[in-house]
Amino acid sequence: MRGTLSDRTGAALLMAPLLLFLVLAYAWPFLGVVKWSFTLPTPGLGQYHALLTDDLVQSVFIRTLRIAAIVTVVSVTAAYAITVVWVRGSPLQRVLAEFCILVPFWISVLTRAFGWVALLSNRGLINTWLQSIGFISEPLTLVRNEFGVIVGMSHFLIPFAVFPLASAMRSLDERVLLAARGLGSSRMRTFWTVFVPMTRSGIIGSAMIVFVFSLGFFVTPAILGGGRSVMIAELIYLRIFQSPDWGLGAAISVVLVVFVGALMALVFRYVKPKQLV
Amino acid sequence: MQQPGRAAEIKANGIGKSFGSFRALDDLTLDIGRGEFLTLLGPSGSGKTTFLMILAGFVQPSEGRLFSDGVDITDRPAEQRAAGMVFQGYALFPHMSVEQNIAFPLKVRKKSATEIKRRVGEMIERVGLNGHEKKLPAQLSGGQQQRVALARALVFEPGVLLLDEPFSALDKGLRGQMQAEMKRLHQETGTTFVFVTHDQSEALALSSRVAIFNHGKLLQVGRPDEVYDRPDNRFVAEFLGEINMLPVKGVKPADNGATGLCEDRAINMRCKAEKVRGDAILAIRPEHMSIAREATAGENGIAATAVASTYLGAATKLDLTTRQGAKVTVSVPNEVAAAALRKGNSVWLTWPAEKGFLLPDGGQ
């Protein structure tokens, strides 16, 4: 037991700098934000009451949840397909998939958002091309709306969705798949009834990462949404930096953090954290 | 592997498999009879598992053809062969209950819900899993998981059941119990069983025939008593159990057998000497030799000295050295061993002429 104890002390010491950093950089300032939400402009629950009654705040909340949900479905589905190729494909397919997963990490989120503007805008590549082949006469509105936001966010989040899926697929016992085929199940059926259910923890982990990231997205919706599909992070920014309404901005932040915390607690009841990486 | 409920007859014709430069299986020709319990026995890397995977359709042979009931199935994918298969480690579906695992092959075959329910119920009854229907594999003991794997592989009445070292994860007591159970299932279903193991006692106890593999080659196939008592070569002789090797000189055919000189004494052998002439090795199992006080005229025997003993409960294993220095092990009653050791010097080692077999000198 002494060994265990000193092991634990050692682990705690190694963790200490990280913990200290989290407390100083996140927990402490966040407590300040919590304080603002109850004290600005006047002490009380006024800001939380406003949250419940303010139509704008509510519609932004709902839009954020909707976009996050759609982005989650899109990203996890696309990431699933990429991961299958990455983990189970031929050596060449693996290299290509790995390239596609890693390259986006080298390009800043800002660059990528403007890249999508260049592609999707009225005089962007896609509209120009579709008009030149005569497929459409008027440009499609692909950007400065929710569609653009969803495309841009999904593109950013797919690589993050890949890792929990890859870990689930790698730990899967190959013989179970062989067993299914040996029992008469086609490749397709084996995929849907055995492979996908067996990677469930990866899907949940992946979905959670994407969903939580989506809730806090700021730059991508700000650029690709063009002010028309404001998400919650942008609303917080506007409340604090544009209108001196720190109390409301703080209250929205608190609600967002509590919501994410509750969501993670719920998911961790079904999936162990270590299954996610 | 076609009609449900009917045992399949399988023919392997010149099957070979290479993985890169590694020759996993070489020119294998083997007939597996309808309803037979065939064991593929050999050390790891001997090709036995590769052959099982080829039978299942998971591995494509590099050459040769495979027939089931006269139909060429070499190119048929695994899901269309539908041989029942029990994997090492069972490979149960972890997200499905016992019931759902067993129902899987029937669902794939689009059987009606009532038929699935009935047949799964029967199978659960047959393997003794009543009361565990709703449990997940992770909630079961090793022996119970094994039963689920057997039930799942047999429920759709495959023509052949393939078993890949199914007992390797079980402790000894449970292993014996499951072996008995498998023998019973074989008799009840009448299906052809092909069983892979590296445990020779398991092979001898269970099978109607044993096929012994080494280095990708099929060395011998025969009934357990045939391969045990009359192995074709030294590897088979040694792999199936402990065996003594005595050099014999001047071997020549004689009336119903052969004669020769063992440690300068004339001996008679009932085994055929067509493959060996001159110098050879006489191989005899420890339990076929006995200890006598002195030589009896006309009986095979040589002088030896007892050097050590191992008490095994029912009998004692006695290590001896012959006058010319060959090391011999015999299995004898406990009091005989004690007496031989007390005596401290020469005893007489005898064996009946019909026991033992000749192998080429130094041959493999």
JSON list of N, CA and C in Angstrom, two decimals, chain B residues 2-43:
[
{"chain": "B", "resi": 2, "resn": "GLN", "atom": "N", "xyz": [-24.10, -26.98, -47.00]},
{"chain": "B", "resi": 2, "resn": "GLN", "atom": "CA", "xyz": [-25.25, -26.42, -47.70]},
{"chain": "B", "resi": 2, "resn": "GLN", "atom": "C", "xyz": [-26.58, -26.64, -47.01]},
{"chain": "B", "resi": 3, "resn": "GLN", "atom": "N", "xyz": [-27.07, -27.85, -47.14]},
{"chain": "B", "resi": 3, "resn": "GLN", "atom": "CA", "xyz": [-28.40, -28.12, -46.61]},
{"chain": "B", "resi": 3, "resn": "GLN", "atom": "C", "xyz": [-28.36, -28.09, -45.09]},
{"chain": "B", "resi": 4, "resn": "PRO", "atom": "N", "xyz": [-29.28, -27.35, -44.47]},
{"chain": "B", "resi": 4, "resn": "PRO", "atom": "CA", "xyz": [-29.29, -27.35, -43.02]},
{"chain": "B", "resi": 4, "resn": "PRO", "atom": "C", "xyz": [-29.69, -28.74, -42.49]},
{"chain": "B", "resi": 5, "resn": "GLY", "atom": "N", "xyz": [-29.13, -29.07, -41.36]},
{"chain": "B", "resi": 5, "resn": "GLY", "atom": "CA", "xyz": [-29.53, -30.30, -40.70]},
{"chain": "B", "resi": 5, "resn": "GLY", "atom": "C", "xyz": [-28.84, -31.52, -41.24]},
{"chain": "B", "resi": 6, "resn": "ARG", "atom": "N", "xyz": [-28.03, -31.35, -42.29]},
{"chain": "B", "resi": 6, "resn": "ARG", "atom": "CA", "xyz": [-27.38, -32.52, -42.86]},
{"chain": "B", "resi": 6, "resn": "ARG", "atom": "C", "xyz": [-25.87, -32.34, -42.73]},
{"chain": "B", "resi": 7, "resn": "ALA", "atom": "N", "xyz": [-25.22, -33.37, -42.20]},
{"chain": "B", "resi": 7, "resn": "ALA", "atom": "CA", "xyz": [-23.77, -33.28, -42.01]},
{"chain": "B", "resi": 7, "resn": "ALA", "atom": "C", "xyz": [-23.08, -33.21, -43.37]},
{"chain": "B", "resi": 8, "resn": "ALA", "atom": "N", "xyz": [-22.05, -32.39, -43.45]},
{"chain": "B", "resi": 8, "resn": "ALA", "atom": "CA", "xyz": [-21.36, -32.21, -44.72]},
{"chain": "B", "resi": 8, "resn": "ALA", "atom": "C", "xyz": [-20.17, -33.15, -44.83]},
{"chain": "B", "resi": 9, "resn": "GLU", "atom": "N", "xyz": [-19.83, -33.43, -46.09]},
{"chain": "B", "resi": 9, "resn": "GLU", "atom": "CA", "xyz": [-18.66, -34.25, -46.38]},
{"chain": "B", "resi": 9, "resn": "GLU", "atom": "C", "xyz": [-17.69, -33.33, -47.11]},
{"chain": "B", "resi": 10, "resn": "ILE", "atom": "N", "xyz": [-16.49, -33.21, -46.61]},
{"chain": "B", "resi": 10, "resn": "ILE", "atom": "CA", "xyz": [-15.57, -32.21, -47.15]},
{"chain": "B", "resi": 10, "resn": "ILE", "atom": "C", "xyz": [-14.34, -32.89, -47.73]},
{"chain": "B", "resi": 11, "resn": "LYS", "atom": "N", "xyz": [-13.90, -32.33, -48.86]},
{"chain": "B", "resi": 11, "resn": "LYS", "atom": "CA", "xyz": [-12.74, -32.89, -49.53]},
{"chain": "B", "resi": 11, "resn": "LYS", "atom": "C", "xyz": [-11.78, -31.74, -49.80]},
{"chain": "B", "resi": 12, "resn": "ALA", "atom": "N", "xyz": [-10.58, -31.85, -49.29]},
{"chain": "B", "resi": 12, "resn": "ALA", "atom": "CA", "xyz": [-9.55, -30.85, -49.58]},
{"chain": "B", "resi": 12, "resn": "ALA", "atom": "C", "xyz": [-8.58, -31.49, -50.56]},
{"chain": "B", "resi": 13, "resn": "ASN", "atom": "N", "xyz": [-8.35, -30.78, -51.66]},
{"chain": "B", "resi": 13, "resn": "ASN", "atom": "CA", "xyz": [-7.56, -31.37, -52.73]},
{"chain": "B", "resi": 13, "resn": "ASN", "atom": "C", "xyz": [-6.34, -30.51, -53.04]},
{"chain": "B", "resi": 14, "resn": "GLY", "atom": "N", "xyz": [-5.19, -30.90, -52.55]},
{"chain": "B", "resi": 14, "resn": "GLY", "atom": "CA", "xyz": [-3.95, -30.18, -52.83]},
{"chain": "B", "resi": 14, "resn": "GLY", "atom": "C", "xyz": [-3.94, -28.75, -52.36]},
{"chain": "B", "resi": 15, "resn": "ILE", "atom": "N", "xyz": [-4.53, -28.49, -51.19]},
{"chain": "B", "resi": 15, "resn": "ILE", "atom": "CA", "xyz": [-4.63, -27.12, -50.67]},
{"chain": "B", "resi": 15, "resn": "ILE", "atom": "C", "xyz": [-3.27, -26.63, -50.18]},
{"chain": "B", "resi": 16, "resn": "GLY", "atom": "N", "xyz": [-2.89, -25.42, -50.62]},
{"chain": "B", "resi": 16, "resn": "GLY", "atom": "CA", "xyz": [-1.66, -24.81, -50.14]},
{"chain": "B", "resi": 16, "resn": "GLY", "atom": "C", "xyz": [-1.92, -23.35, -49.84]},
{"chain": "B", "resi": 17, "resn": "LYS", "atom": "N", "xyz": [-1.14, -22.79, -48.92]},
{"chain": "B", "resi": 17, "resn": "LYS", "atom": "CA", "xyz": [-1.30, -21.36, -48.61]},
{"chain": "B", "resi": 17, "resn": "LYS", "atom": "C", "xyz": [0.06, -20.76, -48.26]},
{"chain": "B", "resi": 18, "resn": "SER", "atom": "N", "xyz": [0.39, -19.67, -48.93]},
{"chain": "B", "resi": 18, "resn": "SER", "atom": "CA", "xyz": [1.61, -18.94, -48.59]},
{"chain": "B", "resi": 18, "resn": "SER", "atom": "C", "xyz": [1.24, -17.55, -48.14]},
{"chain": "B", "resi": 19, "resn": "PHE", "atom": "N", "xyz": [1.89, -17.09, -47.08]},
{"chain": "B", "resi": 19, "resn": "PHE", "atom": "CA", "xyz": [1.78, -15.69, -46.68]},
{"chain": "B", "resi": 19, "resn": "PHE", "atom": "C", "xyz": [3.14, -15.07, -46.98]},
{"chain": "B", "resi": 20, "resn": "GLY", "atom": "N", "xyz": [3.25, -14.37, -48.08]},
{"chain": "B", "resi": 20, "resn": "GLY", "atom": "CA", "xyz": [4.55, -13.88, -48.51]},
{"chain": "B", "resi": 20, "resn": "GLY", "atom": "C", "xyz": [5.45, -15.07, -48.78]},
{"chain": "B", "resi": 21, "resn": "SER", "atom": "N", "xyz": [6.62, -15.08, -48.11]},
{"chain": "B", "resi": 21, "resn": "SER", "atom": "CA", "xyz": [7.54, -16.19, -48.34]},
{"chain": "B", "resi": 21, "resn": "SER", "atom": "C", "xyz": [7.26, -17.33, -47.35]},
{"chain": "B", "resi": 22, "resn": "PHE", "atom": "N", "xyz": [6.35, -17.10, -46.41]},
{"chain": "B", "resi": 22, "resn": "PHE", "atom": "CA", "xyz": [6.06, -18.14, -45.42]},
{"chain": "B", "resi": 22, "resn": "PHE", "atom": "C", "xyz": [5.03, -19.13, -45.96]},
{"chain": "B", "resi": 23, "resn": "ARG", "atom": "N", "xyz": [5.42, -20.40, -45.93]},
{"chain": "B", "resi": 23, "resn": "ARG", "atom": "CA", "xyz": [4.54, -21.45, -46.42]},
{"chain": "B", "resi": 23, "resn": "ARG", "atom": "C", "xyz": [3.73, -21.98, -45.23]},
{"chain": "B", "resi": 24, "resn": "ALA", "atom": "N", "xyz": [2.49, -21.55, -45.13]},
{"chain": "B", "resi": 24, "resn": "ALA", "atom": "CA", "xyz": [1.69, -21.91, -43.97]},
{"chain": "B", "resi": 24, "resn": "ALA", "atom": "C", "xyz": [1.08, -23.30, -44.11]},
{"chain": "B", "resi": 25, "resn": "LEU", "atom": "N", "xyz": [0.80, -23.66, -45.35]},
{"chain": "B", "resi": 25, "resn": "LEU", "atom": "CA", "xyz": [0.14, -24.95, -45.57]},
{"chain": "B", "resi": 25, "resn": "LEU", "atom": "C", "xyz": [0.61, -25.46, -46.92]},
{"chain": "B", "resi": 26, "resn": "ASP", "atom": "N", "xyz": [0.96, -26.75, -46.96]},
{"chain": "B", "resi": 26, "resn": "ASP", "atom": "CA", "xyz": [1.57, -27.27, -48.17]},
{"chain": "B", "resi": 26, "resn": "ASP", "atom": "C", "xyz": [0.85, -28.52, -48.65]},
{"chain": "B", "resi": 27, "resn": "ASP", "atom": "N", "xyz": [0.31, -28.45, -49.86]},
{"chain": "B", "resi": 27, "resn": "ASP", "atom": "CA", "xyz": [-0.23, -29.61, -50.57]},
{"chain": "B", "resi": 27, "resn": "ASP", "atom": "C", "xyz": [-1.03, -30.53, -49.65]},
{"chain": "B", "resi": 28, "resn": "LEU", "atom": "N", "xyz": [-2.10, -29.99, -49.12]},
{"chain": "B", "resi": 28, "resn": "LEU", "atom": "CA", "xyz": [-2.91, -30.78, -48.19]},
{"chain": "B", "resi": 28, "resn": "LEU", "atom": "C", "xyz": [-4.07, -31.46, -48.92]},
{"chain": "B", "resi": 29, "resn": "THR", "atom": "N", "xyz": [-4.10, -32.77, -48.84]},
{"chain": "B", "resi": 29, "resn": "THR", "atom": "CA", "xyz": [-5.23, -33.51, -49.37]},
{"chain": "B", "resi": 29, "resn": "THR", "atom": "C", "xyz": [-5.82, -34.34, -48.24]},
{"chain": "B", "resi": 30, "resn": "LEU", "atom": "N", "xyz": [-7.10, -34.10, -48.00]},
{"chain": "B", "resi": 30, "resn": "LEU", "atom": "CA", "xyz": [-7.72, -34.72, -46.83]},
{"chain": "B", "resi": 30, "resn": "LEU", "atom": "C", "xyz": [-9.22, -34.84, -47.05]},
{"chain": "B", "resi": 31, "resn": "ASP", "atom": "N", "xyz": [-9.77, -36.01, -46.73]},
{"chain": "B", "resi": 31, "resn": "ASP", "atom": "CA", "xyz": [-11.22, -36.19, -46.80]},
{"chain": "B", "resi": 31, "resn": "ASP", "atom": "C", "xyz": [-11.78, -36.17, -45.39]},
{"chain": "B", "resi": 32, "resn": "ILE", "atom": "N", "xyz": [-12.80, -35.36, -45.21]},
{"chain": "B", "resi": 32, "resn": "ILE", "atom": "CA", "xyz": [-13.46, -35.32, -43.91]},
{"chain": "B", "resi": 32, "resn": "ILE", "atom": "C", "xyz": [-14.84, -35.94, -44.09]},
{"chain": "B", "resi": 33, "resn": "GLY", "atom": "N", "xyz": [-15.07, -37.04, -43.39]},
{"chain": "B", "resi": 33, "resn": "GLY", "atom": "CA", "xyz": [-16.29, -37.82, -43.59]},
{"chain": "B", "resi": 33, "resn": "GLY", "atom": "C", "xyz": [-17.52, -37.17, -42.98]},
{"chain": "B", "resi": 34, "resn": "ARG", "atom": "N", "xyz": [-18.69, -37.56, -43.49]},
{"chain": "B", "resi": 34, "resn": "ARG", "atom": "CA", "xyz": [-19.97, -37.06, -42.98]},
{"chain": "B", "resi": 34, "resn": "ARG", "atom": "C", "xyz": [-20.13, -37.44, -41.51]},
{"chain": "B", "resi": 35, "resn": "GLY", "atom": "N", "xyz": [-20.37, -36.43, -40.67]},
{"chain": "B", "resi": 35, "resn": "GLY", "atom": "CA", "xyz": [-20.64, -36.70, -39.26]},
{"chain": "B", "resi": 35, "resn": "GLY", "atom": "C", "xyz": [-19.41, -37.07, -38.46]},
{"chain": "B", "resi": 36, "resn": "GLU", "atom": "N", "xyz": [-18.25, -36.91, -39.04]},
{"chain": "B", "resi": 36, "resn": "GLU", "atom": "CA", "xyz": [-17.02, -37.28, -38.35]},
{"chain": "B", "resi": 36, "resn": "GLU", "atom": "C", "xyz": [-16.60, -36.20, -37.34]},
{"chain": "B", "resi": 37, "resn": "PHE", "atom": "N", "xyz": [-15.83, -36.61, -36.33]},
{"chain": "B", "resi": 37, "resn": "PHE", "atom": "CA", "xyz": [-15.23, -35.66, -35.40]},
{"chain": "B", "resi": 37, "resn": "PHE", "atom": "C", "xyz": [-13.73, -35.69, -35.66]},
{"chain": "B", "resi": 38, "resn": "LEU", "atom": "N", "xyz": [-13.28, -34.76, -36.51]},
{"chain": "B", "resi": 38, "resn": "LEU", "atom": "CA", "xyz": [-11.87, -34.74, -36.90]},
{"chain": "B", "resi": 38, "resn": "LEU", "atom": "C", "xyz": [-11.13, -33.67, -36.10]},
{"chain": "B", "resi": 39, "resn": "THR", "atom": "N", "xyz": [-10.00, -34.06, -35.53]},
{"chain": "B", "resi": 39, "resn": "THR", "atom": "CA", "xyz": [-9.18, -33.08, -34.83]},
{"chain": "B", "resi": 39, "resn": "THR", "atom": "C", "xyz": [-7.95, -32.75, -35.65]},
{"chain": "B", "resi": 40, "resn": "LEU", "atom": "N", "xyz": [-7.66, -31.46, -35.79]},
{"chain": "B", "resi": 40, "resn": "LEU", "atom": "CA", "xyz": [-6.43, -31.01, -36.42]},
{"chain": "B", "resi": 40, "resn": "LEU", "atom": "C", "xyz": [-5.47, -30.69, -35.30]},
{"chain": "B", "resi": 41, "resn": "LEU", "atom": "N", "xyz": [-4.41, -31.46, -35.20]},
{"chain": "B", "resi": 41, "resn": "LEU", "atom": "CA", "xyz": [-3.50, -31.36, -34.07]},
{"chain": "B", "resi": 41, "resn": "LEU", "atom": "C", "xyz": [-2.11, -30.96, -34.55]},
{"chain": "B", "resi": 42, "resn": "GLY", "atom": "N", "xyz": [-1.47, -30.08, -33.79]},
{"chain": "B", "resi": 42, "resn": "GLY", "atom": "CA", "xyz": [-0.11, -29.71, -34.15]},
{"chain": "B", "resi": 42, "resn": "GLY", "atom": "C", "xyz": [0.36, -28.55, -33.29]},
{"chain": "B", "resi": 43, "resn": "PRO", "atom": "N", "xyz": [1.66, -28.27, -33.28]},
{"chain": "B", "resi": 43, "resn": "PRO", "atom": "CA", "xyz": [2.14, -27.12, -32.52]},
{"chain": "B", "resi": 43, "resn": "PRO", "atom": "C", "xyz": [1.72, -25.83, -33.19]}
]
